Coordinates of C-alpha atoms in Angstrom, one line a residue:
M1 CA 10.3 -2.5 16.4
T2 CA 7.0 -4.5 15.8
T3 CA 5.7 -5.4 13.3
T4 CA 3.5 -5.3 13.8
T5 CA 1.8 -5.6 9.1
T6 CA -8.7 1.0 1.1
T7 CA -10.0 2.3 -1.9
S8 CA -12.2 4.0 -3.9
T9 CA -15.6 2.5 -5.9
S10 CA -13.8 1.3 -8.9
A11 CA -10.5 -0.5 -7.0
T12 CA -13.7 -2.1 -4.6
T13 CA -15.1 -3.2 -7.3
S14 CA -11.9 -4.3 -9.0
T15 CA -10.7 -5.6 -5.7
S16 CA -13.5 -8.0 -4.8
A17 CA -12.8 -10.5 -7.9
S18 CA -9.4 -10.9 -5.6
T19 CA -11.7 -12.8 -2.4
T20 CA -10.0 -16.1 -4.1
T21 CA -6.6 -14.8 -5.2
A22 CA -4.5 -16.3 -6.7
G23 CA -6.5 -17.6 -9.3
S24 CA -10.5 -17.9 -8.2
S25 CA -9.8 -21.5 -7.7
A26 CA -8.6 -21.0 -4.4
A27 CA -12.4 -21.4 -3.0
R28 CA -14.5 -23.5 -3.5
P29 CA -16.8 -22.6 -6.2
G30 CA -19.8 -21.3 -5.5
R31 CA -19.2 -20.2 -1.8
G32 CA -18.9 -16.7 -0.6
P33 CA -16.2 -14.9 0.7
V34 CA -14.5 -16.4 4.0
P35 CA -15.9 -14.7 6.6
V36 CA -13.7 -11.5 7.9
L37 CA -13.1 -12.7 11.4
W38 CA -11.5 -15.5 10.3
L39 CA -9.1 -13.8 8.3
A40 CA -9.2 -11.7 11.1
L41 CA -8.0 -14.8 13.3
L42 CA -5.7 -15.6 11.0
A43 CA -3.3 -12.6 10.2
T44 CA -3.8 -10.5 13.4
P45 CA -2.3 -12.4 16.8
V46 CA 1.4 -12.3 14.4
A47 CA 1.4 -8.0 16.2
A48 CA 1.1 -9.1 19.2
A49 CA 3.6 -11.8 19.1
A50 CA 5.9 -8.5 17.1
N51 CA 5.5 -6.7 20.1
A52 CA 5.3 -8.8 23.5
P53 CA 9.1 -8.2 24.1
V54 CA 9.0 -5.1 24.4
L55 CA 8.8 -4.8 28.0
I56 CA 10.4 -8.4 28.9
L57 CA 13.9 -8.3 27.2
P58 CA 15.8 -7.8 30.4
D59 CA 13.7 -11.1 31.2
M60 CA 14.5 -12.5 27.8
A61 CA 18.2 -11.7 28.4
G62 CA 19.0 -13.2 31.4
S63 CA 17.1 -16.3 30.7
L64 CA 19.6 -16.6 27.4
G65 CA 22.6 -15.3 29.2
V66 CA 22.9 -12.8 27.0
G67 CA 23.1 -8.6 27.5
T68 CA 19.9 -7.1 26.5
S69 CA 20.9 -5.2 23.8
T70 CA 22.3 -9.4 22.4
A71 CA 18.9 -10.4 23.4
A72 CA 16.9 -7.4 21.2
W73 CA 17.9 -9.4 18.3
L74 CA 14.8 -11.1 19.3
V75 CA 13.3 -8.4 18.4
A76 CA 15.3 -7.3 14.8
A77 CA 15.0 -10.9 13.6
F78 CA 11.3 -11.5 13.4
A79 CA 11.1 -8.5 12.0
W80 CA 13.9 -9.3 9.5
A81 CA 11.8 -12.8 8.2
M82 CA 8.0 -10.7 8.5
A83 CA 9.7 -8.2 5.8
V84 CA 11.8 -10.3 3.6
S85 CA 8.7 -13.5 3.9
I86 CA 5.9 -11.9 2.8
P87 CA 6.6 -11.3 -0.5
L88 CA 8.2 -14.9 -1.1
L89 CA 5.0 -16.1 0.3
A90 CA 2.8 -14.1 -1.6
G91 CA 4.8 -15.3 -4.5
L92 CA 4.0 -19.1 -3.7
L93 CA 0.2 -18.2 -3.3
R94 CA 0.3 -16.4 -6.6
R95 CA 1.8 -19.5 -8.0
R96 CA 0.4 -22.6 -5.9
G97 CA -3.0 -21.5 -4.9
L98 CA -3.9 -21.2 -0.8
A99 CA -3.6 -24.5 0.3
P100 CA -0.2 -24.9 0.0
V101 CA 0.7 -21.8 1.6
L102 CA -1.6 -22.0 4.3
R103 CA 0.7 -25.4 5.3
L104 CA 3.6 -24.0 4.9
S105 CA 2.8 -21.6 7.0
S106 CA 1.2 -23.6 9.7
A107 CA 4.3 -25.8 10.1
L108 CA 6.6 -22.9 9.8
L109 CA 4.8 -20.9 12.3
L110 CA 4.2 -24.6 14.4
G111 CA 8.4 -25.5 14.0
G112 CA 9.2 -21.9 14.7
T113 CA 7.2 -21.7 18.3
L114 CA 8.4 -25.1 19.8
L115 CA 12.0 -23.7 18.8
V116 CA 11.6 -20.6 21.1
A117 CA 10.0 -22.9 23.4
A118 CA 12.8 -25.3 24.1
S119 CA 15.7 -23.8 23.1
P120 CA 17.9 -22.8 25.4
W121 CA 20.4 -20.8 23.5
L122 CA 20.3 -17.6 21.9
P123 CA 21.0 -18.6 18.2
L124 CA 18.0 -21.7 18.5
T125 CA 15.4 -19.0 19.8
L126 CA 16.6 -16.6 16.9
L127 CA 15.6 -18.8 14.5
G128 CA 12.6 -20.0 15.8
R129 CA 11.6 -16.6 15.7
A130 CA 12.4 -15.5 12.3
A131 CA 10.5 -19.3 11.9
Q132 CA 7.7 -18.1 13.5
A133 CA 7.5 -14.5 11.7
A134 CA 7.9 -16.4 8.2
G135 CA 4.6 -18.5 9.2
G136 CA 2.9 -15.4 10.5
A137 CA 4.0 -13.6 7.3
G138 CA 2.3 -16.5 5.2
L139 CA -0.7 -16.2 7.0
V140 CA -1.0 -12.1 6.5
A141 CA -0.4 -12.7 3.0
S142 CA -3.1 -14.8 2.5
A143 CA -5.9 -13.2 4.5
M144 CA -4.8 -10.4 3.1
S145 CA -5.3 -11.8 -0.6
L146 CA -8.6 -13.6 0.4
A147 CA -10.1 -9.8 2.5
G148 CA -11.6 -8.1 -1.4
S149 CA -13.0 -5.0 -0.4
A150 CA -11.1 -1.7 1.8
R151 CA -13.8 -2.4 4.1
R152 CA -13.1 -6.4 4.9
M153 CA -9.8 -5.2 4.7
G154 CA -10.1 -2.7 7.1
V155 CA -11.5 -5.1 9.9
I156 CA -7.7 -7.0 9.1
S157 CA -5.7 -3.7 9.9
A158 CA -7.6 -2.5 12.5
G159 CA -6.9 -6.1 14.4
F160 CA -3.4 -5.4 14.0
G161 CA -3.2 -2.0 15.1
M162 CA -4.8 -3.5 18.0
L163 CA -3.5 -6.7 19.0
G164 CA 0.1 -4.7 18.3
A165 CA -0.9 -1.6 20.9
T166 CA -1.7 -4.7 23.2
G167 CA 0.9 -6.7 22.5
P168 CA 4.1 -5.2 24.9
L169 CA 1.0 -5.0 27.8
L170 CA -0.1 -8.8 27.1
G171 CA 3.7 -10.5 26.8
A172 CA 4.3 -8.7 30.2
Q173 CA 2.1 -10.3 31.8
L174 CA 2.9 -13.6 30.7
S175 CA 5.8 -13.4 31.3
H176 CA 5.5 -12.2 35.3
T177 CA 2.4 -14.7 35.4
V178 CA 3.9 -18.1 33.0
S179 CA 7.2 -17.3 31.3
W180 CA 8.3 -15.4 28.9
R181 CA 8.6 -17.9 25.7
L182 CA 4.9 -17.9 26.6
S183 CA 4.6 -14.8 25.8
L184 CA 6.5 -15.4 22.6
S185 CA 4.0 -18.2 21.4
V186 CA 0.6 -16.0 21.1
S187 CA 0.9 -16.2 17.4
L188 CA 0.2 -19.8 17.7
I189 CA -3.9 -18.4 18.1
S190 CA -3.7 -18.0 14.4
L191 CA -3.7 -22.0 13.8
L192 CA -7.1 -21.8 15.2
A193 CA -8.2 -20.5 12.2
V194 CA -6.6 -22.5 9.5
P195 CA -9.7 -25.1 9.1
A196 CA -12.0 -22.7 8.5
V197 CA -10.1 -20.7 5.7
S198 CA -8.9 -23.8 4.0
R199 CA -12.8 -25.0 3.7
Y200 CA -12.4 -22.7 0.7
A201 CA -9.8 -23.8 -0.7
K202 CA -10.5 -27.5 -1.4
A203 CA -10.5 -27.2 -5.3
P204 CA -7.6 -27.3 -7.2
A205 CA -4.5 -25.3 -6.8
A206 CA -3.9 -22.6 -8.8
A207 CA -1.7 -23.3 -11.8
P208 CA 2.4 -23.3 -12.5
Q209 CA 3.2 -20.2 -14.3
G210 CA 6.7 -21.2 -15.6
R211 CA 9.5 -21.5 -14.5
F212 CA 10.1 -20.2 -10.7
D213 CA 12.3 -17.3 -10.8
A214 CA 14.6 -18.3 -8.1
R215 CA 17.1 -15.2 -8.8
G216 CA 14.2 -12.2 -8.7
A217 CA 13.6 -13.4 -5.5
A218 CA 16.8 -13.7 -3.8
L219 CA 17.8 -10.6 -5.3
L220 CA 14.8 -9.2 -3.9
T221 CA 15.3 -11.3 -0.4
V222 CA 19.1 -9.5 -0.5
L223 CA 17.9 -5.9 -0.8
A224 CA 14.8 -5.7 1.6
T225 CA 18.0 -7.6 4.0
A226 CA 20.0 -4.6 3.3
L227 CA 17.1 -2.1 4.3
V228 CA 16.0 -3.8 7.3
L229 CA 19.7 -3.3 8.8
L230 CA 20.0 -0.1 7.2
P231 CA 19.3 1.3 11.1
H232 CA 21.9 -1.1 12.6
A233 CA 25.0 -0.7 10.3
P234 CA 24.4 1.9 7.7
A235 CA 27.2 2.0 5.6
V236 CA 27.8 -1.3 4.8
A237 CA 23.5 -1.8 4.9
L238 CA 23.4 1.2 2.6
G239 CA 26.2 -0.3 -0.2
S240 CA 24.2 -3.7 0.0
A241 CA 21.4 -2.1 -0.9
A242 CA 22.5 0.2 -3.7
L243 CA 24.0 -3.0 -4.9
A244 CA 21.2 -5.1 -5.4
A245 CA 18.5 -2.3 -6.3
V246 CA 20.8 -2.7 -9.5
L247 CA 21.3 -6.1 -9.8
L248 CA 17.3 -6.1 -9.6
A249 CA 16.3 -3.4 -11.9
L250 CA 19.0 -5.5 -15.1
H251 CA 17.5 -8.9 -14.0
I252 CA 13.7 -6.9 -14.0
R253 CA 14.6 -5.9 -17.7
R254 CA 15.3 -9.0 -18.7
H255 CA 12.9 -10.8 -17.2
P256 CA 10.1 -8.3 -17.5
E257 CA 7.4 -11.7 -15.9
G258 CA 9.9 -12.7 -13.2
F259 CA 9.0 -12.9 -9.3
V260 CA 8.7 -8.5 -9.5
P261 CA 6.5 -8.1 -12.8
A262 CA 7.9 -5.2 -14.6
A263 CA 4.7 -3.8 -15.0
L264 CA 3.6 -3.9 -11.3
I265 CA 6.7 -2.0 -10.7
R266 CA 5.9 1.0 -13.6
R267 CA 2.0 1.7 -12.6
P268 CA 1.8 4.8 -11.1
L269 CA -1.3 3.3 -8.5
F270 CA 1.1 1.2 -7.2
L271 CA 4.1 2.7 -6.9
G272 CA 2.1 5.8 -4.5
S273 CA 0.5 3.5 -2.9
A274 CA 3.4 2.0 -1.6
L275 CA 5.8 4.5 -1.2
L276 CA 2.9 6.3 0.7
A277 CA 2.1 3.5 2.8
L278 CA 6.1 3.3 3.9
A279 CA 5.5 6.9 4.6
L280 CA 2.5 6.9 6.8
S281 CA 4.1 3.1 8.5
T282 CA 7.6 4.9 9.3
S283 CA 6.0 8.1 10.5
Y284 CA 4.0 5.6 12.9
F285 CA 6.6 3.6 14.3
T286 CA 8.8 6.6 14.8
L287 CA 6.3 8.0 17.2
L288 CA 4.9 4.6 18.7
F289 CA 9.0 4.8 20.2
A290 CA 9.7 8.4 20.5
V291 CA 6.1 9.9 22.0
P292 CA 6.1 8.2 25.8
R293 CA 9.4 9.4 26.2
L294 CA 8.5 13.3 25.0
I295 CA 5.1 13.3 27.0
S296 CA 8.1 12.4 30.3
D297 CA 10.4 15.0 29.0
R298 CA 7.6 17.8 28.1
A299 CA 5.0 16.7 30.0
G300 CA 6.4 15.7 33.0
W301 CA 4.1 12.4 33.4
D302 CA 5.5 9.2 34.7
T303 CA 6.0 5.8 32.9
G304 CA 2.7 3.9 34.2
A305 CA 0.8 7.5 32.9
A306 CA 2.2 7.8 29.4
G307 CA 2.2 4.0 28.5
A308 CA -2.1 4.0 29.5
G309 CA -2.4 7.2 27.3
Q310 CA -1.0 5.6 24.7
L311 CA -2.7 2.3 24.6
V312 CA -5.4 4.1 24.8
A313 CA -4.8 6.6 22.0
L314 CA -3.4 3.5 19.7
L315 CA -6.8 1.7 20.3
T316 CA -9.1 4.4 19.0
G317 CA -6.4 5.6 16.1
S318 CA -6.8 1.4 15.2
A319 CA -10.7 1.4 15.8
L320 CA -11.4 5.2 14.1
S321 CA -8.8 3.7 10.6
W322 CA -11.6 0.9 9.9
L323 CA -14.2 3.8 9.6
L324 CA -12.4 4.9 7.2
A325 CA -11.6 2.2 4.9
A326 CA -15.7 1.5 5.4
G327 CA -16.0 4.8 3.7
S328 CA -13.0 4.7 1.3
A329 CA -15.1 3.4 -2.1
R330 CA -17.4 6.3 -1.3
M331 CA -15.0 9.3 -0.7
G332 CA -12.6 8.1 -3.7
R333 CA -9.1 7.5 -3.9
V334 CA -8.2 11.3 -4.1
A335 CA -10.1 11.9 -0.8
V336 CA -8.8 9.3 0.8
R337 CA -5.7 10.2 0.1
T338 CA -5.5 13.8 1.2
V339 CA -7.2 12.5 4.5
L340 CA -4.5 10.0 5.2
I341 CA -1.4 12.9 4.1
A342 CA -3.0 15.3 6.4
I343 CA -3.7 13.2 9.1
G344 CA 0.3 11.9 9.1
T345 CA 1.7 15.0 8.5
L346 CA -0.5 16.8 11.4
A347 CA 0.4 13.7 13.4
A348 CA 4.0 14.7 13.2
L349 CA 3.9 18.3 13.5
I350 CA 2.7 17.8 16.8
A351 CA 4.8 15.3 18.1
V352 CA 7.6 18.1 17.0
F353 CA 5.9 21.1 18.5
A354 CA 3.8 20.1 21.4
S355 CA 4.4 20.3 25.0
H356 CA 1.1 19.0 26.8
G357 CA 0.4 15.2 27.1
P358 CA -3.1 14.9 25.4
L359 CA -2.0 16.4 22.6
L360 CA 1.2 14.2 22.5
L361 CA -1.1 11.2 22.5
L362 CA -3.2 12.8 19.8
A363 CA 0.0 12.5 17.4
T364 CA 0.2 9.2 18.3
L365 CA -4.0 8.2 17.6
G366 CA -3.1 10.1 14.3
G367 CA -0.1 7.8 13.8
V368 CA -1.7 5.1 14.5
F369 CA -5.1 6.1 12.3
G370 CA -2.6 6.8 9.1
A371 CA -0.7 3.6 9.3
T372 CA -3.8 1.1 9.9
G373 CA -5.6 3.1 7.3
A374 CA -3.1 3.2 4.5
N375 CA -2.6 -0.5 5.0
A376 CA -6.1 -1.3 4.8
V377 CA -6.9 1.5 1.8
L378 CA -3.6 1.6 -0.2
S379 CA -3.6 -2.0 -0.6
T380 CA -6.6 -2.6 -2.3
H381 CA -5.5 0.1 -4.2
A382 CA -2.0 -1.3 -4.9
A383 CA -4.2 -4.8 -5.6
S384 CA -6.5 -3.0 -8.0
S385 CA -3.8 -2.0 -10.4
V386 CA -3.3 -5.4 -11.7
P387 CA -4.6 -8.2 -13.2
D388 CA -6.0 -10.7 -10.8
A389 CA -3.4 -13.3 -10.9
Q390 CA -0.7 -10.7 -10.2
R391 CA -2.5 -9.5 -7.0
P392 CA -0.9 -11.7 -4.4
T393 CA 2.5 -10.0 -5.9
A394 CA 1.3 -6.5 -5.6
I395 CA 0.0 -7.2 -1.9
G396 CA 3.2 -9.0 -0.9
L397 CA 5.5 -6.2 -2.1
F398 CA 3.0 -3.6 -1.3
T399 CA 3.3 -5.3 2.5
L400 CA 6.7 -5.2 2.4
C401 CA 6.9 -1.6 2.0
Y402 CA 4.4 -1.0 5.0
Q403 CA 7.0 -3.9 7.2
L404 CA 10.2 -1.9 6.0
G405 CA 8.9 1.4 8.4
G406 CA 8.6 -1.0 10.8
A407 CA 12.5 -1.1 10.9
F408 CA 12.9 2.7 9.8
G409 CA 10.4 4.5 12.7
P410 CA 12.3 3.2 15.8
A411 CA 16.0 3.7 14.4
I412 CA 14.6 7.4 13.6
A413 CA 12.7 7.9 17.3
T414 CA 16.3 6.4 18.8
A415 CA 18.6 9.4 16.7
L416 CA 16.3 12.2 17.3
V417 CA 14.8 11.3 20.9
L418 CA 15.9 8.5 22.7
G419 CA 19.5 8.7 22.1
S420 CA 19.7 12.1 23.5

C-alpha cells in the first residue's frame, strides 16, 4: 500500500493565482512563486517513506517480536494517516495560512520519526508511523497548494512516482546496511525544504473564516477511515462508511459553508476530476502489486528480473507523465482526460490478457503514467473549479480520493492475483 500521493489553458490561468493559496497572504508580497524544486523536495520524500517497508516487513516483524502480517499494519497505518490528514491539514491551510501548517507538519514528522527510531513496541511504532504520515500529508498539501500550474504540479507528481518506485529498494538497502528504522525515516529529508518555503510565508496568516466545523471534519475523518479499512473488514467498514456518508450529507445541507463546502461537491468539474483520479489511482496500485506475480506466472521471469523491469517501467512512466502535465494547457481538458482514460484502460486490458513480460511491464508503465498524470493535471482542474479561498480544501479532498486508490488497489490485487 503506498502511498504513495493538470489542466487546460483556463485552468492554468486560474490556478496560477493559487501559487499562494490559503489567501495570497501565504507568500511575501512582490516575490515570485516558490521554486518548484523546493516544492518537490518538500512533498516527495513521503512517497519513498510510504513504500520503504515493502521488502523489509520480515525484518521489522522480527525486531518487534510480532508476525509479518501484524507488522503489515505499519503500512496500513501510514496509508490511513495520509488519507485522513491531507483534507484536515488542507483545511488548516485554508483557515490559518501556510506558516502554521509547515510548523505543525514538521513537528509531527520529527516527533513521529523519533518514536519510530526509539520504540521497541509495535503500538508506539504504529503511533510514530501515523505521526510521520500526518506530517508528510501537511507538507504535501502545502506543496500542492503552492504549485499553481499544471507544469509545476507535474514536477511534484512525477517526483512522487519516481521516489515511490525506488522506495522498496532504498528501504531494503538502508535496512541491510544500517537499520530498518532508518529506512522508515527517509521522509525527514523533506525538512530541508521547510526553511526555503517558509521564506514565502512571512506575511500575516490567512484570516479565520468563522467557527471551525469540527463535526464536519470528524464525519469526513470517519468516512475516510471506513473507506481505507474497507479491504480489511468489508462488512463493518461498508456499514460504517454508509452511515458516515449519510450523516455527512445531512451535515453539509445544514452547514453548506462548513469543512466540506456544499458548493465544492456540487461542481461537476471537481467531482469528475476527483472520481477519475480515484479510478486511475486504484488501477495503478492494483497493477503495482499484481504485475510482478503475473510476469512470474505467465512469462516465467524470476523475482529479480521482474522487480528490475518494473522499476524501469515505473521510473519511465513517471517521467513521461510530466510531459503530459507540461503540455496539458495546450491540449485542453477534454483531450487530457481522453488520453488519461485511454491509457489507463489500455494498461488494465494488457494486464488482463498479455502473457509476455515486456507487455506486462508496459501495463505498469501505462498505469503509473495515468495515475501520476491524473494527480498532476486533474488536481489543478479540481482547484480551478472553486474560488481562491477554497482551493486548499479542493486539493485536500481531491488528494483524499487519490490516496484511497492506495488502499483499494492492493486489496484488489490480492483478491484477483496474489491470493490465488
